Short mmCIF file of C-alpha atoms in Angstrom, two decimals:
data_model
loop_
_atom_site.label_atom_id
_atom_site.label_comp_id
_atom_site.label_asym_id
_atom_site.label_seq_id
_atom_site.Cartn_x
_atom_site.Cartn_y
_atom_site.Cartn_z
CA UNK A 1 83.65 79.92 113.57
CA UNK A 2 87.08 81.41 112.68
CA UNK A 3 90.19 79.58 113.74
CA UNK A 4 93.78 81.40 113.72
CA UNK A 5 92.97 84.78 112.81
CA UNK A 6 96.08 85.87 113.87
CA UNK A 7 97.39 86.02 110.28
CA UNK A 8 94.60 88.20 109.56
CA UNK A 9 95.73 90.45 111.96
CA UNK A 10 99.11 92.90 112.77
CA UNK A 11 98.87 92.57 116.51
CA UNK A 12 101.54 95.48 116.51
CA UNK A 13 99.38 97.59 114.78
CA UNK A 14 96.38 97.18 117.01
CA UNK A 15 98.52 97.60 120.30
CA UNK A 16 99.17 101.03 118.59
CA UNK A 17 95.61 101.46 117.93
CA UNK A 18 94.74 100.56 121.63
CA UNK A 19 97.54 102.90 123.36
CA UNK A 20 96.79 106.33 121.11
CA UNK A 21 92.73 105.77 122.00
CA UNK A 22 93.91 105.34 125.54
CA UNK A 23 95.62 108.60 125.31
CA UNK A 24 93.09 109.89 123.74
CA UNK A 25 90.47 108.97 126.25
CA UNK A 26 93.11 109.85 129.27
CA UNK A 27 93.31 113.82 127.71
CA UNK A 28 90.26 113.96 127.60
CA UNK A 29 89.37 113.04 130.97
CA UNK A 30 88.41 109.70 130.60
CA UNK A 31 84.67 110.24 129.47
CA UNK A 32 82.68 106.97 130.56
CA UNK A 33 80.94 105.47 127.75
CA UNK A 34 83.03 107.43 124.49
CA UNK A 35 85.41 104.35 124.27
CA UNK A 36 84.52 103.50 120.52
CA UNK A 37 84.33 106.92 119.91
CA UNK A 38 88.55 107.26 120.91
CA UNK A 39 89.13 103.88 119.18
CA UNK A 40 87.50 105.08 116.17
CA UNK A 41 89.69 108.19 116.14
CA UNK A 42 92.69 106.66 117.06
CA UNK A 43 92.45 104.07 114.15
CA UNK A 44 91.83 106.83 111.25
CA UNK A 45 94.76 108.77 112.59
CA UNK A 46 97.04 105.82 112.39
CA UNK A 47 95.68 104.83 109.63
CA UNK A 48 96.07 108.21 107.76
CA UNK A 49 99.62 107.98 108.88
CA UNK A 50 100.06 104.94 106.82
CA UNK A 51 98.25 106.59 104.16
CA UNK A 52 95.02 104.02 104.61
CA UNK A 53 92.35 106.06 105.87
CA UNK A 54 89.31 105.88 104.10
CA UNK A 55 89.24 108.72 101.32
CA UNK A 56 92.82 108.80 101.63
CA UNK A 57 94.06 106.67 98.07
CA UNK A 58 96.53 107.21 95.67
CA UNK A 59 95.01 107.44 92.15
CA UNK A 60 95.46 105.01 89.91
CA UNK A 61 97.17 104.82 86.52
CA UNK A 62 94.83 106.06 83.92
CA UNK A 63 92.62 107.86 86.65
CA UNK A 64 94.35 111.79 85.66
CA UNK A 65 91.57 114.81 85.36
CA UNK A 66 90.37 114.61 81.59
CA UNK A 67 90.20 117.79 80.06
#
């Protein structure tokens, strides 16, 4: 269906998102059956770190508290 995703995608990123839900999973004694659960987590920490999480945007011009 999709051909060359790859630009789509920042491999680098997700090899980041892979390793911190491993370490996740690994402290927490590698749980069978949680492994969305640590991916999930993993990718809104990351993600927060870039300032992307969901929730987490910048206003926009124009979008200041009207008193």
């Amino acid at each position: 269906m999709y051909e060359n995703t790859e630009k789509f995608v920042d491999m680098d990123f997700e090899q980041r998102v892979r390793q911190a839900a491993y370490h996740l999973w690994e402290d927490n004694g590698r749980p069978n059956g949680r492994e969305t659960d640590y991916w999930f987590q993993a990718l809104e920490t990351l993600l927060r770190e870039r300032g992307q999480a969901p929730g987490d945007r910048s206003p926009e011009p124009g979008d200041e508290p009207r008193h």
